[in-house]
Amino acid sequence: MELSRSQFAINAVQHFLFVPLTVGLSFFLLVLEAWGLAGGRSDYQPLCRFWGKLFGLSFGLSLASSLAMLFQFGGNWSYFAHYAGDAFAGPVVVGVLAGLFTAANGLGWMLYGWDKLGKWYHLLSTCAVCLGCHLILFGFSAASGWMQYPVGAEFDPQALRMELVDWHAVLTNPVALAKFAHSLLSAYAVAAGFVLAISAYYRLRSAETALSEPSYCMSAGLGLLAIVATLLLGDAGIYKQSSFQRSKLMAINGLPADDILAQNRQRIDNGIQAYAMLQQLRDDNRQPELLAGFAAAKPDLAMACC
């Protein structure tokens, strides 16, 4: 058990580091190449080639950590994968697979197609890579948002698992969208800091000035905008999520939560009643009163397991 937890902790740290960096660098490369083409600059290709190599390294590391994370969902949390797999695994699989295939198809052309593609076709391949990376982040954000606010799925008392009933509700989950926007802006800030640090190092050594100066200015501007937007959206996301989890906001602000505690106690009692009725449903008891009572208490069923 300790080895399994240690392995997951190490992998999670790598995942939380390299995935945002990869997403942010893909957007930075897209902005850099579009800026060079729109301005008719002849020096943008060396910039894109240099940062593209670092992006390729980060992409490989984030892919390795993401695949390991998916296997951990099935290995360490096999019952959770069985219980919530319909709703939880859908965004992960669709987002990761669609994003991975889109990014992988454009990655080779982006890194090695400078002499084989036209300028605008190469920009299209960079767009594909950027879109794929953003789809991957959206898939993980949708899955994370569903765990905080599970919508689009109904509990089946016979199968004892959540079954997907509304795919659109899962993808448009307000908590998931808030998490995606916040994570996306954070990724831009991480990538801007990464580019800014390397560019500052070259500028201090008065080396590679053609590379460091434009990269330094662009990353500083992008980073400033991303950090300000992250602060604003991060605060809004907390209040958005607090409409479903008010106790979290109360705890963050150190406010008394007596009414929340009383509400949670009532929900726990409802969950215990729902669990008791579930045992009768498992015995094929189909009395209308029992079905109506279970339907009313079912939203608090998970509280009985707390």
PDB file of C-alpha atoms in Angstrom:
ATOM      1  CA  MET A   1       0.000   0.000   0.000  1.00  0.00           C
ATOM      2  CA  GLU A   2       2.754   2.471   0.909  1.00  0.00           C
ATOM      3  CA  LEU A   3       4.626   1.714  -2.315  1.00  0.00           C
ATOM      4  CA  SER A   4       1.454   2.204  -4.341  1.00  0.00           C
ATOM      5  CA  ARG A   5       0.746   5.566  -2.699  1.00  0.00           C
ATOM      6  CA  SER A   6       4.337   6.706  -3.171  1.00  0.00           C
ATOM      7  CA  GLN A   7       4.258   5.747  -6.838  1.00  0.00           C
ATOM      8  CA  PHE A   8       1.003   7.644  -7.362  1.00  0.00           C
ATOM      9  CA  ALA A   9       2.332  10.725  -5.544  1.00  0.00           C
ATOM     10  CA  ILE A  10       5.456  10.834  -7.709  1.00  0.00           C
ATOM     11  CA  ASN A  11       3.453  10.356 -10.892  1.00  0.00           C
ATOM     12  CA  ALA A  12       0.867  12.977  -9.856  1.00  0.00           C
ATOM     13  CA  VAL A  13       3.588  15.573  -9.272  1.00  0.00           C
ATOM     14  CA  GLN A  14       5.019  14.910 -12.739  1.00  0.00           C
ATOM     15  CA  HIS A  15       1.535  15.034 -14.255  1.00  0.00           C
ATOM     16  CA  PHE A  16       0.610  18.334 -12.600  1.00  0.00           C
ATOM     17  CA  LEU A  17       3.907  19.856 -13.762  1.00  0.00           C
ATOM     18  CA  PHE A  18       4.370  18.688 -17.346  1.00  0.00           C
ATOM     19  CA  VAL A  19       0.755  18.739 -18.586  1.00  0.00           C
ATOM     20  CA  PRO A  20       0.220  22.480 -17.839  1.00  0.00           C
ATOM     21  CA  LEU A  21       3.662  23.251 -19.241  1.00  0.00           C
ATOM     22  CA  THR A  22       2.862  21.355 -22.444  1.00  0.00           C
ATOM     23  CA  VAL A  23      -0.517  23.046 -22.889  1.00  0.00           C
ATOM     24  CA  GLY A  24       0.950  26.481 -22.276  1.00  0.00           C
ATOM     25  CA  LEU A  25       3.906  25.940 -24.614  1.00  0.00           C
ATOM     26  CA  SER A  26       1.594  24.764 -27.400  1.00  0.00           C
ATOM     27  CA  PHE A  27      -0.322  28.038 -27.150  1.00  0.00           C
ATOM     28  CA  PHE A  28       2.899  30.051 -26.962  1.00  0.00           C
ATOM     29  CA  LEU A  29       4.209  28.356 -30.124  1.00  0.00           C
ATOM     30  CA  LEU A  30       0.943  29.061 -31.927  1.00  0.00           C
ATOM     31  CA  VAL A  31       1.031  32.746 -30.941  1.00  0.00           C
ATOM     32  CA  LEU A  32       4.710  32.994 -31.834  1.00  0.00           C
ATOM     33  CA  GLU A  33       4.304  31.477 -35.292  1.00  0.00           C
ATOM     34  CA  ALA A  34       1.119  33.427 -36.089  1.00  0.00           C
ATOM     35  CA  TRP A  35       2.839  36.632 -34.949  1.00  0.00           C
ATOM     36  CA  GLY A  36       5.793  35.946 -37.224  1.00  0.00           C
ATOM     37  CA  LEU A  37       3.649  35.174 -40.263  1.00  0.00           C
ATOM     38  CA  ALA A  38       1.263  38.091 -39.749  1.00  0.00           C
ATOM     39  CA  GLY A  39       4.140  40.534 -39.279  1.00  0.00           C
ATOM     40  CA  GLY A  40       6.179  39.165 -42.169  1.00  0.00           C
ATOM     41  CA  ARG A  41       9.158  38.569 -39.889  1.00  0.00           C
ATOM     42  CA  SER A  42      11.978  36.344 -41.080  1.00  0.00           C
ATOM     43  CA  ASP A  43      13.365  35.520 -37.614  1.00  0.00           C
ATOM     44  CA  TYR A  44      10.382  33.678 -36.195  1.00  0.00           C
ATOM     45  CA  GLN A  45      11.381  30.244 -37.533  1.00  0.00           C
ATOM     46  CA  PRO A  46      14.519  29.899 -35.350  1.00  0.00           C
ATOM     47  CA  LEU A  47      12.414  30.894 -32.346  1.00  0.00           C
ATOM     48  CA  CYS A  48       9.753  28.307 -33.142  1.00  0.00           C
ATOM     49  CA  ARG A  49      12.340  25.611 -33.788  1.00  0.00           C
ATOM     50  CA  PHE A  50      14.083  26.232 -30.449  1.00  0.00           C
ATOM     51  CA  TRP A  51      10.946  26.308 -28.299  1.00  0.00           C
ATOM     52  CA  GLY A  52       9.445  23.484 -30.355  1.00  0.00           C
ATOM     53  CA  LYS A  53      12.260  21.155 -29.232  1.00  0.00           C
ATOM     54  CA  LEU A  54      11.548  21.931 -25.592  1.00  0.00           C
ATOM     55  CA  PHE A  55       7.842  21.460 -26.245  1.00  0.00           C
ATOM     56  CA  GLY A  56       8.500  18.021 -27.735  1.00  0.00           C
ATOM     57  CA  LEU A  57      10.402  16.993 -24.603  1.00  0.00           C
ATOM     58  CA  SER A  58       7.619  18.249 -22.342  1.00  0.00           C
ATOM     59  CA  PHE A  59       4.976  16.562 -24.519  1.00  0.00           C
ATOM     60  CA  GLY A  60       6.692  13.177 -24.148  1.00  0.00           C
ATOM     61  CA  LEU A  61       6.964  13.506 -20.378  1.00  0.00           C
ATOM     62  CA  SER A  62       3.347  14.614 -19.982  1.00  0.00           C
ATOM     63  CA  LEU A  63       2.178  11.742 -22.183  1.00  0.00           C
ATOM     64  CA  ALA A  64       4.075   9.203 -20.072  1.00  0.00           C
ATOM     65  CA  SER A  65       2.606  10.566 -16.829  1.00  0.00           C
ATOM     66  CA  SER A  66      -0.923  10.697 -18.310  1.00  0.00           C
ATOM     67  CA  LEU A  67      -0.836   7.064 -19.445  1.00  0.00           C
ATOM     68  CA  ALA A  68       0.412   5.975 -16.034  1.00  0.00           C
ATOM     69  CA  MET A  69      -2.413   7.969 -14.421  1.00  0.00           C
ATOM     70  CA  LEU A  70      -5.025   6.167 -16.524  1.00  0.00           C
ATOM     71  CA  PHE A  71      -3.674   2.759 -15.495  1.00  0.00           C
ATOM     72  CA  GLN A  72      -3.790   3.870 -11.862  1.00  0.00           C
ATOM     73  CA  PHE A  73      -7.491   4.658 -12.167  1.00  0.00           C
ATOM     74  CA  GLY A  74      -8.127   1.042 -13.110  1.00  0.00           C
ATOM     75  CA  GLY A  75      -5.584  -0.499 -10.753  1.00  0.00           C
ATOM     76  CA  ASN A  76      -5.735   1.494  -7.529  1.00  0.00           C
ATOM     77  CA  TRP A  77      -9.375   2.565  -7.826  1.00  0.00           C
ATOM     78  CA  SER A  78     -10.910  -0.351  -9.650  1.00  0.00           C
ATOM     79  CA  TYR A  79     -14.202  -0.189  -7.729  1.00  0.00           C
ATOM     80  CA  PHE A  80     -14.519   3.547  -8.334  1.00  0.00           C
ATOM     81  CA  ALA A  81     -13.873   2.903 -12.029  1.00  0.00           C
ATOM     82  CA  HIS A  82     -16.666   0.307 -11.961  1.00  0.00           C
ATOM     83  CA  TYR A  83     -19.051   2.493  -9.931  1.00  0.00           C
ATOM     84  CA  ALA A  84     -18.610   5.775 -11.832  1.00  0.00           C
ATOM     85  CA  GLY A  85     -16.942   4.607 -15.034  1.00  0.00           C
ATOM     86  CA  ASP A  86     -19.809   5.602 -17.337  1.00  0.00           C
ATOM     87  CA  ALA A  87     -19.645   9.282 -16.416  1.00  0.00           C
ATOM     88  CA  PHE A  88     -16.090   9.631 -15.117  1.00  0.00           C
ATOM     89  CA  ALA A  89     -14.185   7.681 -17.768  1.00  0.00           C
ATOM     90  CA  GLY A  90     -16.071   9.183 -20.710  1.00  0.00           C
ATOM     91  CA  PRO A  91     -14.501  12.666 -20.609  1.00  0.00           C
ATOM     92  CA  VAL A  92     -11.083  11.189 -19.818  1.00  0.00           C
ATOM     93  CA  VAL A  93     -11.133   8.686 -22.676  1.00  0.00           C
ATOM     94  CA  VAL A  94     -12.722  10.981 -25.255  1.00  0.00           C
ATOM     95  CA  GLY A  95     -10.675  14.015 -24.286  1.00  0.00           C
ATOM     96  CA  VAL A  96      -7.382  12.212 -23.968  1.00  0.00           C
ATOM     97  CA  LEU A  97      -7.777  10.019 -27.044  1.00  0.00           C
ATOM     98  CA  ALA A  98      -9.175  12.774 -29.268  1.00  0.00           C
ATOM     99  CA  GLY A  99      -6.605  15.247 -27.986  1.00  0.00           C
ATOM    100  CA  LEU A 100      -3.727  12.784 -28.147  1.00  0.00           C
ATOM    101  CA  PHE A 101      -4.470  11.693 -31.717  1.00  0.00           C
ATOM    102  CA  THR A 102      -4.978  15.282 -32.872  1.00  0.00           C
ATOM    103  CA  ALA A 103      -1.753  16.485 -31.253  1.00  0.00           C
ATOM    104  CA  ALA A 104       0.259  13.429 -32.347  1.00  0.00           C
ATOM    105  CA  ASN A 105      -0.832  13.837 -35.974  1.00  0.00           C
ATOM    106  CA  GLY A 106       0.397  17.418 -36.033  1.00  0.00           C
ATOM    107  CA  LEU A 107       3.473  17.030 -33.819  1.00  0.00           C
ATOM    108  CA  GLY A 108       5.734  15.388 -36.415  1.00  0.00           C
ATOM    109  CA  TRP A 109       4.863  17.964 -39.066  1.00  0.00           C
ATOM    110  CA  MET A 110       5.361  20.788 -36.587  1.00  0.00           C
ATOM    111  CA  LEU A 111       8.815  19.619 -35.496  1.00  0.00           C
ATOM    112  CA  TYR A 112      10.206  18.250 -38.764  1.00  0.00           C
ATOM    113  CA  GLY A 113       8.068  19.758 -41.514  1.00  0.00           C
ATOM    114  CA  TRP A 114       9.649  23.182 -41.832  1.00  0.00           C
ATOM    115  CA  ASP A 115      11.347  22.310 -45.128  1.00  0.00           C
ATOM    116  CA  LYS A 116       8.455  20.208 -46.484  1.00  0.00           C
ATOM    117  CA  LEU A 117       5.374  22.298 -45.707  1.00  0.00           C
ATOM    118  CA  GLY A 118       4.441  25.790 -46.708  1.00  0.00           C
ATOM    119  CA  LYS A 119       4.336  28.464 -44.028  1.00  0.00           C
ATOM    120  CA  TRP A 120       0.570  28.430 -43.640  1.00  0.00           C
ATOM    121  CA  TYR A 121       0.357  24.619 -43.722  1.00  0.00           C
ATOM    122  CA  HIS A 122       2.954  24.491 -40.971  1.00  0.00           C
ATOM    123  CA  LEU A 123       0.870  26.948 -38.965  1.00  0.00           C
ATOM    124  CA  LEU A 124      -2.082  24.579 -39.439  1.00  0.00           C
ATOM    125  CA  SER A 125      -0.055  21.703 -37.965  1.00  0.00           C
ATOM    126  CA  THR A 126       0.812  23.897 -34.967  1.00  0.00           C
ATOM    127  CA  CYS A 127      -2.897  24.652 -34.571  1.00  0.00           C
ATOM    128  CA  ALA A 128      -3.622  20.910 -34.530  1.00  0.00           C
ATOM    129  CA  VAL A 129      -1.037  20.358 -31.791  1.00  0.00           C
ATOM    130  CA  CYS A 130      -2.404  23.236 -29.741  1.00  0.00           C
ATOM    131  CA  LEU A 131      -5.998  22.040 -30.147  1.00  0.00           C
ATOM    132  CA  GLY A 132      -5.059  18.482 -29.151  1.00  0.00           C
ATOM    133  CA  CYS A 133      -3.295  19.629 -25.989  1.00  0.00           C
ATOM    134  CA  HIS A 134      -6.294  21.731 -25.002  1.00  0.00           C
ATOM    135  CA  LEU A 135      -8.652  18.778 -25.577  1.00  0.00           C
ATOM    136  CA  ILE A 136      -6.543  16.632 -23.244  1.00  0.00           C
ATOM    137  CA  LEU A 137      -6.756  19.264 -20.525  1.00  0.00           C
ATOM    138  CA  PHE A 138     -10.511  19.584 -21.047  1.00  0.00           C
ATOM    139  CA  GLY A 139     -10.988  15.829 -20.636  1.00  0.00           C
ATOM    140  CA  PHE A 140      -9.216  15.759 -17.292  1.00  0.00           C
ATOM    141  CA  SER A 141     -11.005  18.930 -16.144  1.00  0.00           C
ATOM    142  CA  ALA A 142     -14.416  17.482 -17.046  1.00  0.00           C
ATOM    143  CA  ALA A 143     -13.663  14.310 -15.081  1.00  0.00           C
ATOM    144  CA  SER A 144     -12.438  16.308 -12.091  1.00  0.00           C
ATOM    145  CA  GLY A 145     -15.479  18.588 -12.226  1.00  0.00           C
ATOM    146  CA  TRP A 146     -17.829  15.600 -12.315  1.00  0.00           C
ATOM    147  CA  MET A 147     -16.324  14.263  -9.079  1.00  0.00           C
ATOM    148  CA  GLN A 148     -17.081  17.614  -7.426  1.00  0.00           C
ATOM    149  CA  TYR A 149     -20.536  18.019  -8.962  1.00  0.00           C
ATOM    150  CA  PRO A 150     -21.834  14.746 -10.456  1.00  0.00           C
ATOM    151  CA  VAL A 151     -24.407  15.524 -13.137  1.00  0.00           C
ATOM    152  CA  GLY A 152     -25.682  13.599 -16.126  1.00  0.00           C
ATOM    153  CA  ALA A 153     -25.701  10.216 -14.366  1.00  0.00           C
ATOM    154  CA  GLU A 154     -28.256   8.285 -12.338  1.00  0.00           C
ATOM    155  CA  PHE A 155     -27.698   5.617  -9.712  1.00  0.00           C
ATOM    156  CA  ASP A 156     -28.989   2.153 -10.709  1.00  0.00           C
ATOM    157  CA  PRO A 157     -30.017   0.267  -7.542  1.00  0.00           C
ATOM    158  CA  GLN A 158     -29.827  -3.084  -9.303  1.00  0.00           C
ATOM    159  CA  ALA A 159     -26.346  -2.643 -10.783  1.00  0.00           C
ATOM    160  CA  LEU A 160     -25.117  -0.571  -7.796  1.00  0.00           C
ATOM    161  CA  ARG A 161     -23.350   1.863 -10.102  1.00  0.00           C
ATOM    162  CA  MET A 162     -23.818   5.246 -11.737  1.00  0.00           C
ATOM    163  CA  GLU A 163     -25.083   5.061 -15.309  1.00  0.00           C
ATOM    164  CA  LEU A 164     -24.723   7.864 -17.851  1.00  0.00           C
ATOM    165  CA  VAL A 165     -28.020   9.456 -18.919  1.00  0.00           C
ATOM    166  CA  ASP A 166     -27.003  12.885 -20.255  1.00  0.00           C
ATOM    167  CA  TRP A 167     -23.644  13.226 -22.009  1.00  0.00           C
ATOM    168  CA  HIS A 168     -24.211  16.921 -22.709  1.00  0.00           C
ATOM    169  CA  ALA A 169     -24.686  17.646 -18.992  1.00  0.00           C
ATOM    170  CA  VAL A 170     -21.360  15.985 -18.186  1.00  0.00           C
ATOM    171  CA  LEU A 171     -19.472  18.064 -20.749  1.00  0.00           C
ATOM    172  CA  THR A 172     -21.191  21.339 -19.822  1.00  0.00           C
ATOM    173  CA  ASN A 173     -20.850  20.853 -16.068  1.00  0.00           C
ATOM    174  CA  PRO A 174     -20.423  24.401 -14.671  1.00  0.00           C
ATOM    175  CA  VAL A 175     -17.777  23.267 -12.169  1.00  0.00           C
ATOM    176  CA  ALA A 176     -15.849  21.491 -14.937  1.00  0.00           C
ATOM    177  CA  LEU A 177     -15.931  24.560 -17.177  1.00  0.00           C
ATOM    178  CA  ALA A 178     -14.694  26.765 -14.335  1.00  0.00           C
ATOM    179  CA  LYS A 179     -11.892  24.303 -13.586  1.00  0.00           C
ATOM    180  CA  PHE A 180     -10.939  24.125 -17.269  1.00  0.00           C
ATOM    181  CA  ALA A 181     -10.730  27.910 -17.651  1.00  0.00           C
ATOM    182  CA  HIS A 182      -8.707  28.258 -14.450  1.00  0.00           C
ATOM    183  CA  SER A 183      -6.355  25.384 -15.377  1.00  0.00           C
ATOM    184  CA  LEU A 184      -5.917  26.743 -18.889  1.00  0.00           C
ATOM    185  CA  LEU A 185      -4.878  30.190 -17.712  1.00  0.00           C
ATOM    186  CA  SER A 186      -2.597  28.621 -15.106  1.00  0.00           C
ATOM    187  CA  ALA A 187      -0.955  26.593 -17.876  1.00  0.00           C
ATOM    188  CA  TYR A 188      -0.320  29.781 -19.849  1.00  0.00           C
ATOM    189  CA  ALA A 189       1.264  31.347 -16.760  1.00  0.00           C
ATOM    190  CA  VAL A 190       3.495  28.289 -16.174  1.00  0.00           C
ATOM    191  CA  ALA A 191       4.664  28.267 -19.800  1.00  0.00           C
ATOM    192  CA  ALA A 192       5.288  32.014 -19.722  1.00  0.00           C
ATOM    193  CA  GLY A 193       7.416  31.621 -16.609  1.00  0.00           C
ATOM    194  CA  PHE A 194       9.335  28.774 -18.242  1.00  0.00           C
ATOM    195  CA  VAL A 195      10.092  30.807 -21.377  1.00  0.00           C
ATOM    196  CA  LEU A 196      10.814  33.927 -19.347  1.00  0.00           C
ATOM    197  CA  ALA A 197      13.346  32.132 -17.118  1.00  0.00           C
ATOM    198  CA  ILE A 198      15.301  30.656 -20.040  1.00  0.00           C
ATOM    199  CA  SER A 199      15.216  33.936 -21.959  1.00  0.00           C
ATOM    200  CA  ALA A 200      16.403  35.858 -18.886  1.00  0.00           C
ATOM    201  CA  TYR A 201      19.284  33.413 -18.461  1.00  0.00           C
ATOM    202  CA  TYR A 202      20.443  34.040 -22.032  1.00  0.00           C
ATOM    203  CA  ARG A 203      20.058  37.799 -21.648  1.00  0.00           C
ATOM    204  CA  LEU A 204      22.149  37.827 -18.474  1.00  0.00           C
ATOM    205  CA  ARG A 205      24.914  36.037 -20.343  1.00  0.00           C
ATOM    206  CA  SER A 206      24.470  38.279 -23.413  1.00  0.00           C
ATOM    207  CA  ALA A 207      24.078  35.156 -25.539  1.00  0.00           C
ATOM    208  CA  GLU A 208      21.523  34.271 -28.215  1.00  0.00           C
ATOM    209  CA  THR A 209      20.110  37.789 -28.170  1.00  0.00           C
ATOM    210  CA  ALA A 210      18.093  37.174 -31.362  1.00  0.00           C
ATOM    211  CA  LEU A 211      16.374  34.338 -29.514  1.00  0.00           C
ATOM    212  CA  SER A 212      16.101  35.717 -26.009  1.00  0.00           C
ATOM    213  CA  GLU A 213      14.906  39.286 -26.563  1.00  0.00           C
ATOM    214  CA  PRO A 214      11.643  38.655 -28.486  1.00  0.00           C
ATOM    215  CA  SER A 215      10.920  35.570 -26.374  1.00  0.00           C
ATOM    216  CA  TYR A 216      11.454  37.564 -23.190  1.00  0.00           C
ATOM    217  CA  CYS A 217       9.070  40.340 -24.238  1.00  0.00           C
ATOM    218  CA  MET A 218       6.342  38.005 -25.493  1.00  0.00           C
ATOM    219  CA  SER A 219       6.451  35.694 -22.478  1.00  0.00           C
ATOM    220  CA  ALA A 220       6.424  38.640 -20.049  1.00  0.00           C
ATOM    221  CA  GLY A 221       3.283  40.060 -21.644  1.00  0.00           C
ATOM    222  CA  LEU A 222       1.554  36.685 -21.907  1.00  0.00           C
ATOM    223  CA  GLY A 223       2.496  35.781 -18.349  1.00  0.00           C
ATOM    224  CA  LEU A 224       1.190  39.050 -16.905  1.00  0.00           C
ATOM    225  CA  LEU A 225      -2.168  38.687 -18.640  1.00  0.00           C
ATOM    226  CA  ALA A 226      -2.441  35.010 -17.665  1.00  0.00           C
ATOM    227  CA  ILE A 227      -1.640  35.623 -14.000  1.00  0.00           C
ATOM    228  CA  VAL A 228      -4.169  38.459 -13.663  1.00  0.00           C
ATOM    229  CA  ALA A 229      -6.860  36.406 -15.422  1.00  0.00           C
ATOM    230  CA  THR A 230      -6.015  33.355 -13.292  1.00  0.00           C
ATOM    231  CA  LEU A 231      -6.469  35.337 -10.091  1.00  0.00           C
ATOM    232  CA  LEU A 232      -9.823  36.701 -11.231  1.00  0.00           C
ATOM    233  CA  LEU A 233     -11.184  33.406 -12.563  1.00  0.00           C
ATOM    234  CA  GLY A 234      -9.780  31.428  -9.642  1.00  0.00           C
ATOM    235  CA  ASP A 235     -11.759  33.512  -7.196  1.00  0.00           C
ATOM    236  CA  ALA A 236     -14.882  33.271  -9.361  1.00  0.00           C
ATOM    237  CA  GLY A 237     -14.447  29.498  -9.617  1.00  0.00           C
ATOM    238  CA  ILE A 238     -14.391  29.105  -5.844  1.00  0.00           C
ATOM    239  CA  TYR A 239     -17.680  30.975  -5.508  1.00  0.00           C
ATOM    240  CA  LYS A 240     -19.179  29.034  -8.407  1.00  0.00           C
ATOM    241  CA  GLN A 241     -18.281  25.741  -6.783  1.00  0.00           C
ATOM    242  CA  SER A 242     -19.469  27.009  -3.403  1.00  0.00           C
ATOM    243  CA  SER A 243     -23.033  26.992  -4.705  1.00  0.00           C
ATOM    244  CA  PHE A 244     -22.734  23.196  -4.607  1.00  0.00           C
ATOM    245  CA  GLN A 245     -20.187  22.865  -1.790  1.00  0.00           C
ATOM    246  CA  ARG A 246     -20.791  25.787   0.532  1.00  0.00           C
ATOM    247  CA  SER A 247     -18.811  24.203   3.363  1.00  0.00           C
ATOM    248  CA  LYS A 248     -15.639  24.493   1.276  1.00  0.00           C
ATOM    249  CA  LEU A 249     -16.034  28.261   0.915  1.00  0.00           C
ATOM    250  CA  MET A 250     -16.852  28.617   4.610  1.00  0.00           C
ATOM    251  CA  ALA A 251     -13.704  26.712   5.553  1.00  0.00           C
ATOM    252  CA  ILE A 252     -11.506  28.770   3.194  1.00  0.00           C
ATOM    253  CA  ASN A 253     -12.716  32.025   4.725  1.00  0.00           C
ATOM    254  CA  GLY A 254     -12.718  30.733   8.319  1.00  0.00           C
ATOM    255  CA  LEU A 255     -16.427  31.420   8.750  1.00  0.00           C
ATOM    256  CA  PRO A 256     -18.736  29.579  11.174  1.00  0.00           C
ATOM    257  CA  ALA A 257     -20.618  26.773   9.505  1.00  0.00           C
ATOM    258  CA  ASP A 258     -23.224  25.694  12.074  1.00  0.00           C
ATOM    259  CA  ASP A 259     -26.034  25.731   9.513  1.00  0.00           C
ATOM    260  CA  ILE A 260     -23.881  23.768   7.082  1.00  0.00           C
ATOM    261  CA  LEU A 261     -23.090  21.169   9.738  1.00  0.00           C
ATOM    262  CA  ALA A 262     -26.780  20.784  10.547  1.00  0.00           C
ATOM    263  CA  GLN A 263     -27.560  20.381   6.862  1.00  0.00           C
ATOM    264  CA  ASN A 264     -24.833  17.766   6.485  1.00  0.00           C
ATOM    265  CA  ARG A 265     -26.153  15.814   9.478  1.00  0.00           C
ATOM    266  CA  GLN A 266     -29.590  15.778   7.871  1.00  0.00           C
ATOM    267  CA  ARG A 267     -28.112  14.578   4.596  1.00  0.00           C
ATOM    268  CA  ILE A 268     -26.239  11.801   6.406  1.00  0.00           C
ATOM    269  CA  ASP A 269     -29.493  10.654   8.008  1.00  0.00           C
ATOM    270  CA  ASN A 270     -31.167  10.700   4.590  1.00  0.00           C
ATOM    271  CA  GLY A 271     -28.282   8.703   3.175  1.00  0.00           C
ATOM    272  CA  ILE A 272     -28.584   6.068   5.886  1.00  0.00           C
ATOM    273  CA  GLN A 273     -32.299   5.738   5.141  1.00  0.00           C
ATOM    274  CA  ALA A 274     -31.560   5.477   1.421  1.00  0.00           C
ATOM    275  CA  TYR A 275     -29.005   2.733   2.061  1.00  0.00           C
ATOM    276  CA  ALA A 276     -31.523   0.790   4.161  1.00  0.00           C
ATOM    277  CA  MET A 277     -34.126   1.079   1.412  1.00  0.00           C
ATOM    278  CA  LEU A 278     -31.521   0.031  -1.146  1.00  0.00           C
ATOM    279  CA  GLN A 279     -31.148  -3.309   0.588  1.00  0.00           C
ATOM    280  CA  GLN A 280     -34.883  -3.894   0.189  1.00  0.00           C
ATOM    281  CA  LEU A 281     -34.745  -2.931  -3.484  1.00  0.00           C
ATOM    282  CA  ARG A 282     -31.963  -5.445  -3.985  1.00  0.00           C
ATOM    283  CA  ASP A 283     -34.408  -8.085  -2.750  1.00  0.00           C
ATOM    284  CA  ASP A 284     -36.814  -7.169  -5.579  1.00  0.00           C
ATOM    285  CA  ASN A 285     -39.167  -5.258  -3.329  1.00  0.00           C
ATOM    286  CA  ARG A 286     -41.090  -2.991  -5.741  1.00  0.00           C
ATOM    287  CA  GLN A 287     -43.624  -1.352  -3.475  1.00  0.00           C
ATOM    288  CA  PRO A 288     -44.536   2.123  -4.743  1.00  0.00           C
ATOM    289  CA  GLU A 289     -43.942   3.708  -1.337  1.00  0.00           C
ATOM    290  CA  LEU A 290     -40.465   2.204  -1.179  1.00  0.00           C
ATOM    291  CA  LEU A 291     -39.592   3.359  -4.695  1.00  0.00           C
ATOM    292  CA  ALA A 292     -40.827   6.893  -3.973  1.00  0.00           C
ATOM    293  CA  GLY A 293     -38.940   7.067  -0.671  1.00  0.00           C
ATOM    294  CA  PHE A 294     -35.714   5.859  -2.277  1.00  0.00           C
ATOM    295  CA  ALA A 295     -36.057   8.334  -5.145  1.00  0.00           C
ATOM    296  CA  ALA A 296     -36.392  11.174  -2.636  1.00  0.00           C
ATOM    297  CA  ALA A 297     -33.413  10.104  -0.497  1.00  0.00           C
ATOM    298  CA  LYS A 298     -31.190   8.847  -3.311  1.00  0.00           C
ATOM    299  CA  PRO A 299     -29.256  12.136  -3.833  1.00  0.00           C
ATOM    300  CA  ASP A 300     -27.833  11.755  -0.302  1.00  0.00           C
ATOM    301  CA  LEU A 301     -26.925   8.076  -0.606  1.00  0.00           C
ATOM    302  CA  ALA A 302     -23.207   8.816  -0.778  1.00  0.00           C
ATOM    303  CA  MET A 303     -23.402  10.697   2.531  1.00  0.00           C
ATOM    304  CA  ALA A 304     -24.096   7.401   4.310  1.00  0.00           C
ATOM    305  CA  CYS A 305     -20.588   6.230   3.345  1.00  0.00           C
ATOM    306  CA  CYS A 306     -18.814   9.286   4.806  1.00  0.00           C
TER     307      CYS A 306
END
